[in-house]
Structure formats: structure tokens, C-alpha cells
PDB file of C-alpha atoms in Angstrom:
ATOM      1  CA  MET A  29      -4.808 -87.545 -21.161  1.00 64.00           C
ATOM      2  CA  HIS A  30      -4.966 -85.058 -18.283  1.00 69.00           C
ATOM      3  CA  GLU A  31      -7.676 -82.917 -19.880  1.00 80.00           C
ATOM      4  CA  LEU A  32     -10.020 -85.812 -20.711  1.00 86.00           C
ATOM      5  CA  PRO A  33     -12.572 -84.798 -18.009  1.00 87.00           C
ATOM      6  CA  LEU A  34     -12.659 -81.321 -19.553  1.00 90.00           C
ATOM      7  CA  VAL A  35     -13.140 -82.816 -23.020  1.00 92.00           C
ATOM      8  CA  PHE A  36     -16.272 -84.584 -21.734  1.00 93.00           C
ATOM      9  CA  PHE A  37     -17.445 -81.593 -19.676  1.00 92.00           C
ATOM     10  CA  THR A  38     -17.216 -79.024 -22.456  1.00 94.00           C
ATOM     11  CA  VAL A  39     -18.755 -81.231 -25.170  1.00 95.00           C
ATOM     12  CA  LEU A  40     -21.569 -82.514 -22.931  1.00 95.00           C
ATOM     13  CA  ALA A  41     -22.346 -79.076 -21.493  1.00 95.00           C
ATOM     14  CA  GLN A  42     -22.439 -77.445 -24.939  1.00 95.00           C
ATOM     15  CA  GLY A  43     -24.528 -80.257 -26.435  1.00 95.00           C
ATOM     16  CA  THR A  44     -26.904 -80.003 -23.479  1.00 96.00           C
ATOM     17  CA  VAL A  45     -27.325 -76.262 -24.012  1.00 96.00           C
ATOM     18  CA  GLY A  46     -28.088 -76.917 -27.690  1.00 96.00           C
ATOM     19  CA  LEU A  47     -30.689 -79.537 -26.770  1.00 96.00           C
ATOM     20  CA  PHE A  48     -32.272 -77.176 -24.243  1.00 96.00           C
ATOM     21  CA  LEU A  49     -32.420 -74.261 -26.677  1.00 96.00           C
ATOM     22  CA  VAL A  50     -34.204 -76.390 -29.296  1.00 95.00           C
ATOM     23  CA  LEU A  51     -36.755 -77.734 -26.782  1.00 95.00           C
ATOM     24  CA  ALA A  52     -37.273 -74.264 -25.295  1.00 95.00           C
ATOM     25  CA  CYS A  53     -37.911 -72.744 -28.742  1.00 94.00           C
ATOM     26  CA  LEU A  54     -40.487 -75.474 -29.454  1.00 92.00           C
ATOM     27  CA  LEU A  55     -42.135 -74.730 -26.105  1.00 91.00           C
ATOM     28  CA  MET A  56     -42.299 -71.041 -26.946  1.00 90.00           C
ATOM     29  CA  ALA A  57     -43.879 -71.788 -30.333  1.00 87.00           C
ATOM     30  CA  ASN A  58     -46.451 -74.252 -28.973  1.00 83.00           C
ATOM     31  CA  SER A  59     -49.774 -73.354 -27.382  1.00 78.00           C
ATOM     32  CA  ASP A  60     -51.249 -76.853 -26.970  1.00 84.00           C
ATOM     33  CA  ALA A  61     -51.331 -77.769 -23.254  1.00 84.00           C
ATOM     34  CA  ASN A  62     -50.767 -81.513 -23.749  1.00 85.00           C
ATOM     35  CA  ARG A  63     -47.817 -81.005 -26.058  1.00 86.00           C
ATOM     36  CA  GLN A  64     -46.344 -78.428 -23.681  1.00 85.00           C
ATOM     37  CA  GLN A  65     -46.621 -80.929 -20.845  1.00 87.00           C
ATOM     38  CA  LEU A  66     -44.684 -83.528 -22.845  1.00 89.00           C
ATOM     39  CA  LEU A  67     -42.001 -81.033 -23.859  1.00 90.00           C
ATOM     40  CA  ASN A  68     -41.633 -79.921 -20.245  1.00 90.00           C
ATOM     41  CA  LYS A  69     -41.020 -83.532 -19.206  1.00 89.00           C
ATOM     42  CA  LEU A  70     -38.276 -83.814 -21.824  1.00 91.00           C
ATOM     43  CA  LEU A  71     -36.467 -80.914 -20.146  1.00 92.00           C
ATOM     44  CA  MET A  72     -35.681 -83.244 -17.236  1.00 91.00           C
ATOM     45  CA  VAL A  73     -33.213 -84.966 -19.586  1.00 93.00           C
ATOM     46  CA  VAL A  74     -31.403 -81.628 -19.837  1.00 94.00           C
ATOM     47  CA  LEU A  75     -30.934 -81.552 -16.061  1.00 92.00           C
ATOM     48  CA  VAL A  76     -29.590 -85.125 -16.033  1.00 94.00           C
ATOM     49  CA  LEU A  77     -27.095 -84.430 -18.845  1.00 93.00           C
ATOM     50  CA  LEU A  78     -25.970 -81.196 -17.205  1.00 91.00           C
ATOM     51  CA  GLY A  79     -25.382 -83.120 -13.969  1.00 91.00           C
ATOM     52  CA  VAL A  80     -23.267 -85.699 -15.840  1.00 91.00           C
ATOM     53  CA  SER A  81     -21.170 -82.960 -17.453  1.00 88.00           C
ATOM     54  CA  GLY A  82     -20.702 -81.271 -14.077  1.00 84.00           C
ATOM     55  CA  ALA A  83     -19.563 -84.570 -12.534  1.00 85.00           C
ATOM     56  CA  ALA A  84     -17.010 -84.956 -15.344  1.00 84.00           C
ATOM     57  CA  ALA A  85     -15.660 -81.466 -14.600  1.00 80.00           C
ATOM     58  CA  MET A  86     -15.382 -82.216 -10.869  1.00 77.00           C
ATOM     59  CA  THR A  87     -13.065 -85.172 -11.565  1.00 75.00           C
ATOM     60  CA  HIS A  88     -10.582 -82.679 -13.033  1.00 68.00           C
ATOM     61  CA  LEU A  89     -10.288 -80.771  -9.756  1.00 68.00           C
ATOM     62  CA  GLY A  90      -7.395 -81.769  -7.530  1.00 62.00           C
ATOM     63  CA  GLN A  91      -9.364 -80.722  -4.433  1.00 65.00           C
ATOM     64  CA  PRO A  92     -13.110 -80.916  -5.285  1.00 62.00           C
ATOM     65  CA  LEU A  93     -14.051 -79.642  -1.825  1.00 62.00           C
ATOM     66  CA  ARG A  94     -12.339 -76.370  -2.672  1.00 64.00           C
ATOM     67  CA  ALA A  95     -14.633 -75.775  -5.627  1.00 64.00           C
ATOM     68  CA  MET A  96     -16.523 -73.181  -3.604  1.00 66.00           C
ATOM     69  CA  ASN A  97     -13.412 -70.981  -3.736  1.00 68.00           C
ATOM     70  CA  VAL A  98     -14.563 -70.144  -7.253  1.00 67.00           C
ATOM     71  CA  ILE A  99     -16.782 -67.466  -5.703  1.00 67.00           C
ATOM     72  CA  PHE A 100     -13.701 -65.461  -4.700  1.00 68.00           C
ATOM     73  CA  GLY A 101     -12.569 -65.439  -8.342  1.00 66.00           C
ATOM     74  CA  LEU A 102     -15.583 -63.317  -9.251  1.00 68.00           C
ATOM     75  CA  GLU A 103     -13.886 -60.392  -7.502  1.00 69.00           C
ATOM     76  CA  HIS A 104     -11.553 -60.031 -10.501  1.00 73.00           C
ATOM     77  CA  LEU A 105     -13.903 -61.664 -13.052  1.00 76.00           C
ATOM     78  CA  SER A 106     -11.843 -64.829 -13.423  1.00 84.00           C
ATOM     79  CA  ALA A 107     -12.928 -66.583 -16.635  1.00 86.00           C
ATOM     80  CA  LEU A 108     -13.033 -69.940 -14.843  1.00 83.00           C
ATOM     81  CA  SER A 109     -15.165 -68.534 -12.015  1.00 85.00           C
ATOM     82  CA  VAL A 110     -17.553 -66.936 -14.500  1.00 88.00           C
ATOM     83  CA  GLU A 111     -17.824 -70.263 -16.333  1.00 89.00           C
ATOM     84  CA  ILE A 112     -18.666 -72.218 -13.178  1.00 87.00           C
ATOM     85  CA  ILE A 113     -21.119 -69.617 -11.889  1.00 90.00           C
ATOM     86  CA  THR A 114     -22.822 -69.430 -15.309  1.00 93.00           C
ATOM     87  CA  THR A 115     -23.105 -73.222 -15.386  1.00 92.00           C
ATOM     88  CA  SER A 116     -24.727 -73.160 -11.944  1.00 91.00           C
ATOM     89  CA  LEU A 117     -27.109 -70.343 -12.875  1.00 94.00           C
ATOM     90  CA  PHE A 118     -28.144 -72.089 -16.100  1.00 95.00           C
ATOM     91  CA  GLY A 119     -28.797 -75.372 -14.287  1.00 94.00           C
ATOM     92  CA  GLY A 120     -30.644 -73.507 -11.520  1.00 95.00           C
ATOM     93  CA  ALA A 121     -32.847 -71.653 -14.004  1.00 96.00           C
ATOM     94  CA  VAL A 122     -33.776 -74.864 -15.872  1.00 95.00           C
ATOM     95  CA  PHE A 123     -34.508 -76.608 -12.549  1.00 95.00           C
ATOM     96  CA  THR A 124     -36.618 -73.661 -11.353  1.00 95.00           C
ATOM     97  CA  TYR A 125     -38.639 -73.679 -14.576  1.00 95.00           C
ATOM     98  CA  VAL A 126     -39.227 -77.455 -14.442  1.00 93.00           C
ATOM     99  CA  ALA A 127     -40.247 -77.209 -10.756  1.00 93.00           C
ATOM    100  CA  MET A 128     -42.595 -74.271 -11.427  1.00 93.00           C
ATOM    101  CA  VAL A 129     -44.331 -76.206 -14.221  1.00 90.00           C
ATOM    102  CA  HIS A 130     -44.490 -79.459 -12.243  1.00 89.00           C
ATOM    103  CA  PHE A 131     -46.014 -77.831  -9.151  1.00 88.00           C
ATOM    104  CA  GLY A 132     -48.066 -75.231 -11.035  1.00 86.00           C
ATOM    105  CA  ILE A 133     -46.324 -72.272  -9.413  1.00 88.00           C
ATOM    106  CA  LEU A 134     -46.674 -68.728 -10.807  1.00 86.00           C
ATOM    107  CA  ALA A 135     -47.878 -69.783 -14.257  1.00 83.00           C
ATOM    108  CA  LYS A 136     -47.598 -66.224 -15.606  1.00 83.00           C
ATOM    109  CA  LEU A 137     -43.881 -66.095 -14.799  1.00 91.00           C
ATOM    110  CA  GLN A 138     -42.942 -69.482 -16.231  1.00 91.00           C
ATOM    111  CA  LYS A 139     -42.184 -68.214 -19.740  1.00 91.00           C
ATOM    112  CA  LEU A 140     -40.079 -65.437 -18.258  1.00 95.00           C
ATOM    113  CA  VAL A 141     -37.997 -67.987 -16.346  1.00 96.00           C
ATOM    114  CA  LEU A 142     -37.710 -70.127 -19.496  1.00 95.00           C
ATOM    115  CA  THR A 143     -36.483 -67.101 -21.450  1.00 96.00           C
ATOM    116  CA  GLY A 144     -33.965 -66.329 -18.716  1.00 96.00           C
ATOM    117  CA  ALA A 145     -32.684 -69.914 -18.872  1.00 96.00           C
ATOM    118  CA  MET A 146     -32.246 -69.596 -22.662  1.00 97.00           C
ATOM    119  CA  VAL A 147     -30.198 -66.418 -22.212  1.00 97.00           C
ATOM    120  CA  LEU A 148     -28.073 -68.106 -19.540  1.00 97.00           C
ATOM    121  CA  GLY A 149     -27.536 -71.065 -21.893  1.00 96.00           C
ATOM    122  CA  VAL A 150     -26.101 -68.771 -24.566  1.00 96.00           C
ATOM    123  CA  LEU A 151     -23.962 -67.005 -21.943  1.00 96.00           C
ATOM    124  CA  LEU A 152     -22.681 -70.415 -20.810  1.00 95.00           C
ATOM    125  CA  LEU A 153     -21.482 -71.226 -24.338  1.00 96.00           C
ATOM    126  CA  LEU A 154     -19.614 -67.904 -24.458  1.00 95.00           C
ATOM    127  CA  ALA A 155     -18.255 -68.298 -20.906  1.00 95.00           C
ATOM    128  CA  ILE A 156     -16.747 -71.713 -21.717  1.00 94.00           C
ATOM    129  CA  ALA A 157     -15.148 -70.329 -24.885  1.00 93.00           C
ATOM    130  CA  ASN A 158     -13.799 -67.350 -22.928  1.00 92.00           C
ATOM    131  CA  VAL A 159     -11.866 -69.685 -20.599  1.00 90.00           C
ATOM    132  CA  TYR A 160      -9.787 -70.892 -23.541  1.00 90.00           C
ATOM    133  CA  THR A 161      -9.360 -67.636 -25.458  1.00 88.00           C
ATOM    134  CA  LEU A 162      -5.924 -67.046 -23.958  1.00 84.00           C
ATOM    135  CA  ALA A 163      -3.287 -64.676 -25.337  1.00 83.00           C
ATOM    136  CA  THR A 164      -0.588 -67.076 -24.041  1.00 84.00           C
ATOM    137  CA  VAL A 165      -1.970 -69.947 -26.178  1.00 86.00           C
ATOM    138  CA  PRO A 166      -2.037 -68.655 -29.781  1.00 85.00           C
ATOM    139  CA  ALA A 167      -3.708 -71.813 -31.128  1.00 86.00           C
ATOM    140  CA  TRP A 168      -6.695 -71.061 -28.894  1.00 89.00           C
ATOM    141  CA  ASN A 169      -6.674 -67.255 -28.980  1.00 88.00           C
ATOM    142  CA  SER A 170      -9.038 -66.595 -31.881  1.00 90.00           C
ATOM    143  CA  GLY A 171     -12.675 -66.519 -32.893  1.00 92.00           C
ATOM    144  CA  TRP A 172     -12.301 -70.136 -34.058  1.00 93.00           C
ATOM    145  CA  THR A 173     -12.563 -71.241 -30.425  1.00 94.00           C
ATOM    146  CA  ILE A 174     -15.990 -69.608 -30.121  1.00 94.00           C
ATOM    147  CA  PHE A 175     -17.017 -70.995 -33.520  1.00 94.00           C
ATOM    148  CA  GLN A 176     -16.108 -74.560 -32.584  1.00 93.00           C
ATOM    149  CA  PHE A 177     -17.733 -74.422 -29.152  1.00 94.00           C
ATOM    150  CA  VAL A 178     -20.964 -72.881 -30.420  1.00 94.00           C
ATOM    151  CA  MET A 179     -21.180 -75.343 -33.329  1.00 94.00           C
ATOM    152  CA  THR A 180     -20.850 -78.240 -30.882  1.00 95.00           C
ATOM    153  CA  ALA A 181     -24.093 -77.043 -29.282  1.00 95.00           C
ATOM    154  CA  PHE A 182     -25.855 -77.172 -32.650  1.00 94.00           C
ATOM    155  CA  VAL A 183     -24.469 -80.377 -34.148  1.00 93.00           C
ATOM    156  CA  VAL A 184     -25.057 -82.363 -30.943  1.00 94.00           C
ATOM    157  CA  GLY A 185     -28.166 -80.579 -29.676  1.00 94.00           C
ATOM    158  CA  ILE A 186     -30.209 -80.767 -32.897  1.00 94.00           C
ATOM    159  CA  PRO A 187     -30.147 -84.568 -33.418  1.00 93.00           C
ATOM    160  CA  ALA A 188     -30.521 -85.053 -29.654  1.00 95.00           C
ATOM    161  CA  ALA A 189     -33.686 -82.938 -29.733  1.00 94.00           C
ATOM    162  CA  ALA A 190     -34.971 -84.937 -32.729  1.00 93.00           C
ATOM    163  CA  LEU A 191     -34.337 -88.131 -30.750  1.00 93.00           C
ATOM    164  CA  MET A 192     -36.271 -86.763 -27.755  1.00 92.00           C
ATOM    165  CA  LEU A 193     -39.216 -85.738 -29.945  1.00 92.00           C
ATOM    166  CA  ARG A 194     -39.315 -89.026 -31.847  1.00 91.00           C
ATOM    167  CA  SER A 195     -39.421 -90.902 -28.534  1.00 90.00           C
ATOM    168  CA  GLN A 196     -42.780 -89.153 -28.003  1.00 87.00           C
ATOM    169  CA  SER A 197     -43.989 -89.315 -31.616  1.00 84.00           C
ATOM    170  CA  ALA A 198     -47.142 -91.289 -30.708  1.00 82.00           C
ATOM    171  CA  SER A 199     -48.289 -88.475 -28.401  1.00 83.00           C
ATOM    172  CA  LEU A 200     -46.998 -85.452 -30.320  1.00 82.00           C
ATOM    173  CA  GLY A 201     -48.507 -86.516 -33.671  1.00 81.00           C
ATOM    174  CA  ALA A 202     -48.148 -84.127 -36.634  1.00 85.00           C
ATOM    175  CA  PHE A 203     -46.315 -81.587 -34.478  1.00 86.00           C
ATOM    176  CA  GLN A 204     -43.419 -84.028 -34.042  1.00 87.00           C
ATOM    177  CA  LYS A 205     -43.196 -84.764 -37.770  1.00 88.00           C
ATOM    178  CA  ASN A 206     -43.209 -81.068 -38.686  1.00 89.00           C
ATOM    179  CA  ALA A 207     -40.645 -80.295 -35.983  1.00 90.00           C
ATOM    180  CA  ASP A 208     -38.485 -83.193 -37.187  1.00 90.00           C
ATOM    181  CA  ARG A 209     -38.402 -81.855 -40.746  1.00 91.00           C
ATOM    182  CA  ALA A 210     -37.511 -78.381 -39.459  1.00 92.00           C
ATOM    183  CA  LEU A 211     -34.732 -79.817 -37.286  1.00 93.00           C
ATOM    184  CA  ALA A 212     -33.407 -81.828 -40.243  1.00 92.00           C
ATOM    185  CA  THR A 213     -33.151 -78.591 -42.239  1.00 92.00           C
ATOM    186  CA  LEU A 214     -31.292 -76.915 -39.383  1.00 92.00           C
ATOM    187  CA  GLY A 215     -29.052 -79.978 -39.095  1.00 90.00           C
ATOM    188  CA  PHE A 216     -28.225 -79.760 -42.802  1.00 90.00           C
ATOM    189  CA  ILE A 217     -27.266 -76.075 -42.427  1.00 92.00           C
ATOM    190  CA  ALA A 218     -25.170 -76.840 -39.318  1.00 91.00           C
ATOM    191  CA  LEU A 219     -23.378 -79.661 -41.137  1.00 88.00           C
ATOM    192  CA  GLY A 220     -22.586 -77.337 -44.040  1.00 90.00           C
ATOM    193  CA  LEU A 221     -21.174 -74.668 -41.708  1.00 93.00           C
ATOM    194  CA  VAL A 222     -18.976 -77.186 -39.910  1.00 90.00           C
ATOM    195  CA  LEU A 223     -17.714 -78.857 -43.079  1.00 87.00           C
ATOM    196  CA  VAL A 224     -16.780 -75.440 -44.495  1.00 91.00           C
ATOM    197  CA  GLY A 225     -15.450 -73.997 -41.245  1.00 91.00           C
ATOM    198  CA  TYR A 226     -13.283 -76.928 -40.154  1.00 87.00           C
ATOM    199  CA  PRO A 227     -10.885 -76.918 -43.151  1.00 86.00           C
ATOM    200  CA  LEU A 228     -10.628 -73.113 -42.874  1.00 92.00           C
ATOM    201  CA  TYR A 229      -9.792 -73.487 -39.178  1.00 90.00           C
ATOM    202  CA  LEU A 230      -7.084 -76.050 -39.968  1.00 86.00           C
ATOM    203  CA  PHE A 231      -5.652 -73.731 -42.665  1.00 88.00           C
ATOM    204  CA  TRP A 232      -5.563 -70.842 -40.157  1.00 89.00           C
ATOM    205  CA  LEU A 233      -3.969 -73.121 -37.572  1.00 84.00           C
ATOM    206  CA  GLY A 234      -1.184 -73.966 -40.007  1.00 82.00           C
ATOM    207  CA  GLN A 235      -0.277 -70.249 -40.213  1.00 84.00           C
ATOM    208  CA  VAL A 236       0.014 -69.706 -36.437  1.00 81.00           C
ATOM    209  CA  ASP A 237       3.543 -69.169 -35.088  1.00 78.00           C
ATOM    210  CA  LEU A 238       4.097 -72.046 -32.667  1.00 73.00           C
ATOM    211  CA  PRO A 239       7.149 -73.969 -31.381  1.00 72.00           C
ATOM    212  CA  ALA A 240       5.921 -77.121 -33.147  1.00 70.00           C
ATOM    213  CA  ASN A 241       3.704 -78.058 -36.070  1.00 72.00           C
ATOM    214  CA  PRO A 242       0.208 -78.104 -34.478  1.00 69.00           C
ATOM    215  CA  LEU A 243      -1.060 -80.533 -37.124  1.00 70.00           C
ATOM    216  CA  GLY A 244       1.614 -83.128 -36.394  1.00 68.00           C
ATOM    217  CA  LEU A 245       2.184 -83.004 -32.649  1.00 70.00           C
ATOM    218  CA  PHE A 246       1.083 -86.598 -32.149  1.00 75.00           C
ATOM    219  CA  ASP A 247       0.958 -89.534 -34.541  1.00 76.00           C
ATOM    220  CA  TYR A 248      -2.758 -89.951 -34.022  1.00 80.00           C
ATOM    221  CA  HIS A 249      -3.694 -86.371 -34.979  1.00 80.00           C
ATOM    222  CA  GLY A 250      -4.156 -87.168 -38.662  1.00 82.00           C
ATOM    223  CA  ARG A 251      -6.445 -90.097 -37.870  1.00 85.00           C
ATOM    224  CA  LEU A 252      -8.297 -88.019 -35.267  1.00 86.00           C
ATOM    225  CA  MET A 253      -9.088 -85.224 -37.727  1.00 86.00           C
ATOM    226  CA  LEU A 254     -10.189 -87.629 -40.455  1.00 88.00           C
ATOM    227  CA  ALA A 255     -12.317 -89.534 -37.959  1.00 90.00           C
ATOM    228  CA  ARG A 256     -14.017 -86.312 -36.878  1.00 89.00           C
ATOM    229  CA  LEU A 257     -14.850 -85.287 -40.430  1.00 88.00           C
ATOM    230  CA  GLY A 258     -16.121 -88.778 -41.273  1.00 91.00           C
ATOM    231  CA  LEU A 259     -18.246 -88.967 -38.132  1.00 92.00           C
ATOM    232  CA  LEU A 260     -19.674 -85.489 -38.721  1.00 89.00           C
ATOM    233  CA  PHE A 261     -20.715 -86.333 -42.256  1.00 87.00           C
ATOM    234  CA  ALA A 262     -22.077 -89.780 -41.388  1.00 90.00           C
ATOM    235  CA  GLY A 263     -23.697 -88.636 -38.131  1.00 87.00           C
ATOM    236  CA  LEU A 264     -25.777 -85.788 -39.455  1.00 84.00           C
ATOM    237  CA  GLY A 265     -25.982 -86.952 -43.067  1.00 84.00           C
ATOM    238  CA  VAL A 266     -27.706 -90.284 -42.373  1.00 85.00           C
ATOM    239  CA  TRP A 267     -30.430 -88.769 -40.202  1.00 87.00           C
ATOM    240  CA  VAL A 268     -30.955 -85.602 -42.262  1.00 86.00           C
ATOM    241  CA  MET A 269     -31.327 -87.424 -45.592  1.00 84.00           C
ATOM    242  CA  ALA A 270     -33.788 -89.931 -44.125  1.00 85.00           C
ATOM    243  CA  ALA A 271     -35.807 -87.189 -42.399  1.00 85.00           C
ATOM    244  CA  THR A 272     -36.119 -85.071 -45.534  1.00 83.00           C
ATOM    245  CA  ARG A 273     -37.369 -88.152 -47.423  1.00 82.00           C
ATOM    246  CA  GLY A 274     -40.227 -88.680 -44.973  1.00 79.00           C
ATOM    247  CA  ASN A 275     -38.766 -90.938 -42.278  1.00 80.00           C
ATOM    248  CA  ASN A 276     -39.785 -88.769 -39.328  1.00 79.00           C
ATOM    249  CA  ALA A 277     -40.944 -91.198 -36.651  1.00 79.00           C
ATOM    250  CA  ALA A 278     -38.413 -93.964 -35.897  1.00 82.00           C
ATOM    251  CA  ALA A 279     -36.019 -93.017 -33.091  1.00 82.00           C
ATOM    252  CA  GLY A 280     -33.164 -95.232 -34.303  1.00 87.00           C
ATOM    253  CA  LEU A 281     -31.583 -92.874 -36.846  1.00 88.00           C
ATOM    254  CA  PRO A 282     -31.449 -89.724 -34.677  1.00 90.00           C
ATOM    255  CA  GLY A 283     -30.196 -91.954 -31.851  1.00 92.00           C
ATOM    256  CA  VAL A 284     -27.301 -93.190 -33.996  1.00 93.00           C
ATOM    257  CA  SER A 285     -26.767 -89.639 -35.257  1.00 92.00           C
ATOM    258  CA  THR A 286     -26.523 -88.262 -31.715  1.00 93.00           C
ATOM    259  CA  VAL A 287     -23.947 -90.887 -30.690  1.00 94.00           C
ATOM    260  CA  LEU A 288     -21.850 -90.314 -33.827  1.00 94.00           C
ATOM    261  CA  MET A 289     -21.981 -86.515 -33.435  1.00 93.00           C
ATOM    262  CA  LEU A 290     -21.026 -86.763 -29.771  1.00 94.00           C
ATOM    263  CA  THR A 291     -18.073 -88.988 -30.703  1.00 95.00           C
ATOM    264  CA  ALA A 292     -17.052 -86.593 -33.495  1.00 94.00           C
ATOM    265  CA  GLU A 293     -17.033 -83.639 -31.104  1.00 94.00           C
ATOM    266  CA  LEU A 294     -15.057 -85.583 -28.486  1.00 94.00           C
ATOM    267  CA  CYS A 295     -12.432 -86.273 -31.185  1.00 92.00           C
ATOM    268  CA  GLY A 296     -12.357 -82.604 -32.174  1.00 91.00           C
ATOM    269  CA  ARG A 297     -12.096 -81.425 -28.568  1.00 93.00           C
ATOM    270  CA  THR A 298      -9.253 -83.868 -27.833  1.00 91.00           C
ATOM    271  CA  PHE A 299      -7.348 -82.341 -30.757  1.00 89.00           C
ATOM    272  CA  PHE A 300      -8.166 -78.854 -29.433  1.00 91.00           C
ATOM    273  CA  TYR A 301      -6.722 -79.577 -25.975  1.00 89.00           C
ATOM    274  CA  ASP A 302      -3.599 -81.096 -27.529  1.00 87.00           C
ATOM    275  CA  LEU A 303      -2.878 -77.644 -29.013  1.00 84.00           C
ATOM    276  CA  HIS A 304      -2.045 -76.166 -25.620  1.00 79.00           C
ATOM    277  CA  LEU A 305       1.223 -74.730 -26.926  1.00 64.00           C
ATOM    278  CA  SER A 306       2.925 -71.472 -25.959  1.00 56.00           C
ATOM    279  CA  PRO A 307       5.291 -69.612 -28.305  1.00 54.00           C
ATOM    280  CA  MET A 308       9.033 -69.887 -27.587  1.00 50.00           C
TER     281      MET A 308
END
């Protein structure tokens, strides 16, 4: 599949933004210096994941050395240029914040930089969705594209954040357990939104005027959609139910949940890219 690098880039980048937003919110709500130090260290994982997603995107470029030409696209606000610049600014802001904390630079401005990185993360989600909201591709040209891309950030980012916190449960103590229960509640809400929204999206898709049935373009589409729904339910359901029953320390369940949710979103995004159809 030609778009496979973009499938990995978009899902990884959105999941990484979701993970960052959760960790950043916990940092904002925490005043304990030791816990803040641990949470700041976890942000390095965000930089690594963002680098992996960027590397996946680069493999899609025919001439990677010409990537800098993206700057010229800003002259007419090219959606692709805005996406790449926003990705760079988000990564740069997270790196700047981590470096400021690590080297103790301008402590009074650190929260301001963290807030700026959070804003850039949200803008990145919207910038990626904007690339695919094309009038020439009716199956993409709707608010469902934004809905799907934003929900990827939540359904991947929330269990990933729980995994990160549980890996430090011995040091974070009661804070980790309370945060885990709160994340499980958010995960339950996110799962409900996705399980309601996905069938509605498929119903809407069936009404779009396209040269071919978008739900039957390839033989594997039926299996792909069922696999996504099954993985979504199993991925979040297993971790959320265990967390709400008091299992808030072992890292195994959120680890499995994160892998299953990532796989579910890769399935969903593959289906999305297959819908690149123009009307006759």
C-alpha cells in the first residue's frame, strides 16, 4: 500500500500528541517537585515517538532532501506545509521544555513553554485533519475526518499515559493510582464516543455519492472494520474494567491496551486511505 508510511505517521503522531497532552495536564495539576521530575522524564518518550512518526513520514517522500521546500508552501498556506511546520514547532516546543527543565533554565517560563506546546499539539491534530479535508475527495471532506483523527489521540494517548505512569508506580505512589482511575474513566468515555461515532460514520459514508461502494472496495474491508471494532472494545475495555476494580499498578494491562488500540487505529486509518475516491 502506497500510503502505508502515512498510516503510521498520522496514527503515531496523533497518539503521541494525546500522550503528551495527558502528561502535560498531570504536570500542570501537580506541585510536588519529585513527582514533577518523574513526569518530566516521561516526556522524553514523547520526543522519541514523535521522531519515529516523522521518520515514517519521510519514507513517503520521493525526494526527502527536498523536504525543506515545504517552507515555500507557507506563502499560500498549503495544508501540507502547515502540517509539517506545525509538527516541527510542536516537537521543538516539547524539546525546549524538556531542555529547560533538565538544565534548570528560566524556571518561571517553563510552564508557559509547556502551555505553548499543548496548544501546538492541538493545532497539529487539526493541521493533519486539514490535509485530508479535500473537496475533491467526498469521503474525506467532512467533520468525520476531524472526529476520527482527534479520537485517535485520545484512544491511543490515554492508555499510553497510563502505561507510562504505571511504569513509575513505585515512585509516584498514591498519585499514580488516583491518576490511573481518572484515566480509566476518560478511557471509558472515549471508548463510548468511538463506539457510537464509528457506526454513524459508516452510515454517513454509505450515503456519499461515489463512483464505487466505499464499504466494498476491497475484499478485506469487511474484516478490517470488524477487526477495528473488536480491537477497540478489547483494547480499552480490558484495561478500563480492571482499573476501575482496583488494579491500578501492574503495567501489563495498559501495555496490552496500548498495543491493541494502536493496531485498531492502524486498521481504521488503512480503511480511511483506501477511500481516496473522486466522483465521476
